Coordinates of N, CA and C in Angstrom, one line a residue:
M1 N 62.1 56.6 73.5 CA 61.1 57.5 73.9 C 60.0 57.6 72.8
P2 N 58.7 57.4 73.1 CA 57.7 57.4 72.0 C 57.6 58.8 71.5
A3 N 57.3 58.9 70.2 CA 57.1 60.2 69.5 C 55.8 60.8 70.0
R4 N 55.8 62.1 70.1 CA 54.6 62.9 70.5 C 53.7 63.1 69.3
P5 N 52.4 63.0 69.4 CA 51.5 63.2 68.2 C 51.7 64.7 67.8
S6 N 51.5 64.9 66.5 CA 51.6 66.2 65.9 C 50.5 67.1 66.5
A7 N 50.6 68.4 66.3 CA 49.6 69.3 66.9 C 48.2 69.0 66.2
S8 N 48.2 68.7 64.9 CA 46.9 68.5 64.3 C 46.3 67.2 64.8
R9 N 47.1 66.2 65.1 CA 46.5 65.0 65.7 C 46.0 65.2 67.1
R10 N 46.6 66.0 67.9 CA 46.1 66.3 69.2 C 44.8 67.1 69.1
T11 N 44.6 68.0 68.2 CA 43.4 68.7 68.0 C 42.2 67.7 67.7
V12 N 42.5 66.8 66.8 CA 41.5 65.8 66.4 C 41.1 65.0 67.6
L13 N 42.0 64.5 68.4 CA 41.7 63.7 69.5 C 40.9 64.5 70.6
R14 N 41.3 65.8 70.8 CA 40.6 66.6 71.7 C 39.2 66.8 71.3
G15 N 38.9 67.0 70.0 CA 37.6 67.2 69.5 C 36.8 65.9 69.6
A16 N 37.4 64.8 69.4 CA 36.7 63.5 69.5 C 36.2 63.3 70.9
A17 N 37.0 63.7 71.9 CA 36.6 63.5 73.3 C 35.4 64.4 73.7
V18 N 35.3 65.5 73.0 CA 34.2 66.5 73.4 C 32.9 66.0 72.8
A19 N 32.9 65.4 71.6 CA 31.6 65.0 71.0 C 30.7 64.1 71.8
P20 N 31.2 63.0 72.5 CA 30.3 62.2 73.3 C 29.7 63.0 74.5
V21 N 30.4 63.9 75.0 CA 29.9 64.7 76.2 C 28.7 65.5 75.7
A22 N 28.8 66.2 74.5 CA 27.7 67.0 74.0 C 26.5 66.1 73.8
G23 N 26.7 64.9 73.3 CA 25.6 63.9 73.0 C 24.9 63.5 74.3
L24 N 25.6 63.4 75.4 CA 25.0 63.0 76.7 C 24.1 64.2 77.1
G25 N 24.5 65.4 76.9 CA 23.6 66.5 77.3 C 22.3 66.5 76.6
L26 N 22.3 66.2 75.3 CA 21.1 66.1 74.5 C 20.2 65.0 75.0
A27 N 20.9 63.8 75.3 CA 20.1 62.7 75.7 C 19.4 62.9 77.0
A28 N 20.0 63.7 77.9 CA 19.3 64.0 79.2 C 18.1 64.8 79.0
C29 N 17.9 65.6 77.9 CA 16.8 66.4 77.6 C 15.8 65.7 76.7
S30 N 16.0 64.5 76.3 CA 15.1 63.8 75.4 C 14.3 62.8 76.2
A31 N 13.2 62.5 75.6 CA 12.3 61.5 76.2 C 13.0 60.2 76.2
P32 N 12.6 59.3 77.1 CA 13.3 58.0 77.2 C 13.1 57.2 75.9
D33 N 12.0 57.3 75.2 CA 11.8 56.6 73.9 C 12.4 57.3 72.7
G34 N 13.1 58.4 73.0 CA 13.7 59.1 71.9 C 12.8 60.0 71.1
G35 N 11.5 60.1 71.4 CA 10.7 60.9 70.6 C 9.6 61.6 71.5
G36 N 9.4 62.9 71.2 CA 8.4 63.6 71.9 C 8.7 63.8 73.4
A37 N 7.7 64.3 74.2 CA 8.0 64.5 75.6 C 7.9 63.2 76.3
A38 N 8.6 63.2 77.5 CA 8.5 62.0 78.3 C 7.1 61.8 78.8
D39 N 6.8 60.6 79.4 CA 5.4 60.3 79.8 C 5.0 61.5 80.7
A40 N 4.0 62.2 80.3 CA 3.5 63.4 81.0 C 2.3 63.2 81.9
K41 N 1.7 62.0 81.9 CA 0.5 61.8 82.6 C 0.6 60.5 83.4
P42 N 0.1 60.5 84.6 CA -0.1 59.2 85.3 C -1.1 58.3 84.6
T43 N -1.0 57.0 84.6 CA -1.9 56.1 83.9 C -2.9 55.6 84.8
A44 N -2.8 55.8 86.1 CA -3.7 55.4 87.1 C -3.8 56.4 88.2
P45 N -4.9 56.5 89.0 CA -4.9 57.4 90.1 C -3.7 57.3 91.0
V46 N -3.1 58.4 91.5 CA -2.0 58.4 92.3 C -2.3 59.2 93.6
D47 N -2.1 58.6 94.8 CA -2.2 59.3 96.0 C -0.9 60.1 96.3
L48 N -1.0 61.4 96.3 CA 0.2 62.2 96.5 C 0.5 62.6 98.0
G49 N -0.5 62.5 98.8 CA -0.3 62.8 100.2 C -1.5 63.7 100.8
A50 N -1.2 64.2 101.9 CA -2.2 64.9 102.7 C -2.6 66.2 101.9
E51 N -3.9 66.5 101.9 CA -4.4 67.8 101.3 C -3.8 69.0 101.9
N52 N -3.6 69.0 103.2 CA -3.1 70.2 103.9 C -1.6 70.5 103.6
E53 N -0.9 69.6 102.8 CA 0.5 69.9 102.4 C 0.6 71.0 101.4
V54 N -0.5 71.4 100.7 CA -0.5 72.4 99.7 C -1.3 73.7 100.3
A55 N -0.5 74.7 100.6 CA -1.1 75.9 101.2 C -1.9 76.7 100.2
Q56 N -2.9 77.4 100.7 CA -3.7 78.3 99.8 C -2.8 79.3 99.2
G57 N -2.8 79.5 97.9 CA -1.9 80.4 97.1 C -0.6 79.8 96.9
G58 N -0.3 78.6 97.3 CA 1.0 77.9 97.2 C 0.9 76.7 96.3
A59 N 2.1 76.0 96.2 CA 2.2 74.9 95.4 C 3.2 73.9 96.0
K60 N 3.1 72.6 95.6 CA 4.0 71.6 96.1 C 4.4 70.8 94.9
L61 N 5.7 70.5 94.8 CA 6.3 69.7 93.7 C 6.5 68.3 94.2
Y62 N 6.0 67.4 93.5 CA 6.1 65.9 93.8 C 7.1 65.4 92.7
R63 N 8.4 65.6 93.0 CA 9.4 65.2 92.0 C 9.3 63.8 91.5
D64 N 9.1 62.8 92.5 CA 9.1 61.4 92.1 C 7.9 61.0 91.3
R65 N 6.9 61.9 91.2 CA 5.7 61.6 90.4 C 5.6 62.5 89.2
N66 N 6.6 63.5 89.0 CA 6.5 64.5 87.9 C 5.2 65.2 87.9
V67 N 4.8 65.7 89.1 CA 3.5 66.4 89.2 C 3.8 67.6 90.2
V68 N 3.1 68.7 89.9 CA 3.0 69.8 90.8 C 1.5 70.0 91.1
V69 N 1.2 70.3 92.3 CA -0.2 70.7 92.7 C -0.2 72.1 93.3
G70 N -1.0 72.9 92.8 CA -1.2 74.3 93.3 C -2.6 74.5 93.8
R71 N -2.7 75.4 94.8 CA -4.0 75.8 95.4 C -4.2 77.3 95.2
D72 N -5.2 77.7 94.4 CA -5.4 79.1 94.2 C -5.9 79.8 95.4
K73 N -6.2 81.1 95.3 CA -6.6 81.8 96.5 C -8.0 81.4 97.0
S74 N -8.8 80.8 96.1 CA -10.1 80.4 96.5 C -10.1 79.0 97.1
G75 N -8.9 78.3 97.1 CA -8.8 77.0 97.7 C -8.9 75.9 96.7
A76 N -9.1 76.2 95.4 CA -9.2 75.1 94.4 C -7.9 74.5 94.1
L77 N -7.8 73.2 93.9 CA -6.5 72.6 93.5 C -6.5 72.4 92.0
K78 N -5.2 72.5 91.5 CA -4.9 72.3 90.1 C -3.7 71.5 90.1
A79 N -3.6 70.5 89.2 CA -2.4 69.7 89.1 C -1.9 69.7 87.6
Y80 N -0.5 69.7 87.5 CA 0.1 69.7 86.2 C 1.3 68.7 86.2
S81 N 1.5 68.2 85.0 CA 2.7 67.4 84.7 C 3.9 68.3 84.8
T82 N 5.0 67.8 85.4 CA 6.2 68.6 85.4 C 7.2 68.2 84.4
I83 N 6.7 67.6 83.3 CA 7.6 67.3 82.2 C 7.6 68.6 81.3
C84 N 8.7 69.2 81.1 CA 8.8 70.5 80.4 C 8.3 70.3 78.9
T85 N 7.5 71.2 78.5 CA 6.9 71.1 77.1 C 7.9 71.5 76.1
H86 N 9.1 72.0 76.4 CA 10.1 72.4 75.5 C 10.9 71.2 75.0
A87 N 11.5 70.4 75.9 CA 12.4 69.3 75.5 C 12.1 68.0 76.2
G88 N 11.1 68.0 77.0 CA 10.7 66.8 77.7 C 11.5 66.5 79.0
C89 N 12.2 67.5 79.5 CA 13.0 67.3 80.8 C 12.1 67.3 82.0
P90 N 12.3 66.5 83.0 CA 11.6 66.6 84.2 C 12.0 67.8 85.0
I91 N 11.0 68.6 85.4 CA 11.3 69.8 86.2 C 11.5 69.4 87.6
N92 N 12.6 69.9 88.2 CA 12.9 69.5 89.6 C 13.0 70.6 90.6
K93 N 12.6 71.8 90.2 CA 12.8 73.0 91.1 C 11.6 73.8 91.1
L94 N 11.1 74.1 92.3 CA 10.0 75.0 92.5 C 10.5 76.2 93.4
Q95 N 10.4 77.4 92.9 CA 10.7 78.6 93.6 C 9.4 79.4 93.9
G96 N 8.9 79.3 95.1 CA 7.6 80.0 95.3 C 6.5 79.2 94.6
T97 N 6.0 79.8 93.6 CA 5.0 79.1 92.7 C 5.5 79.1 91.2
T98 N 6.8 79.2 91.1 CA 7.4 79.1 89.7 C 8.3 77.9 89.6
L99 N 7.9 77.1 88.6 CA 8.7 75.9 88.3 C 9.8 76.3 87.3
V100 N 11.0 75.7 87.6 CA 12.2 76.1 86.8 C 12.8 74.8 86.2
C101 N 12.8 74.7 84.9 CA 13.4 73.5 84.2 C 14.9 73.6 84.2
P102 N 15.6 72.5 84.6 CA 17.0 72.5 84.7 C 17.7 72.4 83.4
C103 N 17.0 72.0 82.3 CA 17.7 71.8 81.0 C 18.0 73.1 80.3
H104 N 17.0 73.9 80.1 CA 17.2 75.1 79.3 C 16.6 76.4 79.9
G105 N 16.1 76.3 81.2 CA 15.7 77.5 81.9 C 14.2 77.9 81.7
S106 N 13.4 77.1 81.0 CA 12.0 77.5 80.9 C 11.4 77.6 82.3
Q107 N 10.5 78.5 82.4 CA 9.8 78.6 83.7 C 8.3 78.6 83.5
F108 N 7.6 78.0 84.5 CA 6.1 77.9 84.4 C 5.5 78.3 85.7
D109 N 4.3 78.8 85.6 CA 3.5 79.2 86.8 C 2.8 77.9 87.3
A110 N 3.1 77.5 88.5 CA 2.6 76.2 89.1 C 1.1 76.3 89.4
L111 N 0.5 77.5 89.4 CA -0.9 77.6 89.7 C -1.7 77.5 88.5
T112 N -1.1 77.9 87.3 CA -1.9 77.9 86.0 C -1.3 77.0 85.0
G113 N 0.0 76.6 85.1 CA 0.7 75.8 84.1 C 1.2 76.6 83.0
K114 N 1.0 77.9 83.0 CA 1.4 78.8 81.9 C 2.9 79.0 81.9
V115 N 3.4 79.2 80.7 CA 4.9 79.6 80.5 C 5.1 81.0 81.0
V116 N 6.1 81.2 81.8 CA 6.4 82.6 82.2 C 7.8 83.0 81.7
Q117 N 8.6 82.0 81.2 CA 9.9 82.3 80.6 C 10.2 81.2 79.6
A118 N 10.6 81.7 78.4 CA 11.0 80.8 77.3 C 12.3 80.1 77.6
P119 N 12.6 79.0 76.9 CA 12.3 78.7 75.5 C 10.9 78.0 75.4
A120 N 10.4 77.4 76.4 CA 9.1 76.7 76.2 C 8.0 77.7 75.7
T121 N 7.1 77.2 74.9 CA 6.0 78.1 74.4 C 4.7 77.5 74.8
E122 N 4.6 76.2 75.1 CA 3.4 75.5 75.4 C 3.2 75.4 76.9
P123 N 2.0 75.5 77.5 CA 1.8 75.3 78.9 C 2.0 73.9 79.3
L124 N 2.1 73.7 80.6 CA 2.2 72.3 81.1 C 0.9 71.6 80.9
T125 N 1.0 70.3 80.9 CA -0.2 69.4 80.7 C -1.0 69.4 82.0
E126 N -2.3 69.8 82.0 CA -3.1 69.8 83.2 C -3.5 68.3 83.5
L127 N -3.6 68.0 84.7 CA -4.0 66.6 85.1 C -5.2 66.7 86.0
P128 N -6.1 65.7 85.9 CA -7.2 65.6 86.8 C -6.8 65.5 88.3
V129 N -7.4 66.2 89.2 CA -7.1 66.1 90.6 C -8.3 66.2 91.4
K130 N -8.3 65.5 92.5 CA -9.4 65.6 93.5 C -8.9 65.3 94.9
T131 N -9.7 65.6 95.9 CA -9.3 65.2 97.2 C -10.3 64.1 97.7
A132 N -9.8 63.2 98.4 CA -10.6 62.1 99.0 C -10.1 61.7 100.4
N133 N -10.9 61.8 101.4 CA -10.5 61.5 102.8 C -9.3 62.3 103.2
G134 N -9.2 63.6 102.8 CA -8.1 64.4 103.1 C -6.8 64.2 102.4
R135 N -6.9 63.4 101.3 CA -5.7 63.1 100.5 C -5.9 63.7 99.1
I136 N -4.7 64.0 98.5 CA -4.7 64.5 97.1 C -4.5 63.3 96.1
I137 N -5.5 63.2 95.2 CA -5.4 62.1 94.2 C -5.3 62.8 92.8
V138 N -4.3 62.3 92.0 CA -4.2 62.8 90.7 C -4.2 61.7 89.7
G139 N -4.7 61.9 88.6 CA -4.7 60.9 87.5 C -6.1 60.6 87.0
P140 N -6.1 59.7 86.0 CA -7.4 59.3 85.4 C -8.4 58.8 86.4
G141 N -9.7 59.1 86.1 CA -10.7 58.6 87.0 C -10.9 59.5 88.2
T142 N -10.2 60.6 88.3 CA -10.4 61.5 89.5 C -11.3 62.6 89.2

């Protein structure tokens, strides 16, 4: 019958198994290149869809594009990157007009880009937005 490892050896092995898991959690909140925020801006104009998808006083999250578009009470559109300014995580949850980051719980106003709950301290990056032929277009040249 094989000998059981000593209690101190079991502790060391248990600690070694935990270390890689913690590292994965940090990697999920880091930018793909390992530095700074993930790519926060489209590099070309992007058609997000029909203009009527964003209600007056409301917002729509475009998860696959890392963009949120809000329409204020006057009807004006604003667009923001949904890459969290705290740790570069993509924000994937919109509750009403509040964006909630899954990594550390930062919250942002989707109509203004402003931080409404820390740990983030910087607002979201505003993106150029326009409508053309009833479509929402975000990105450079708009």
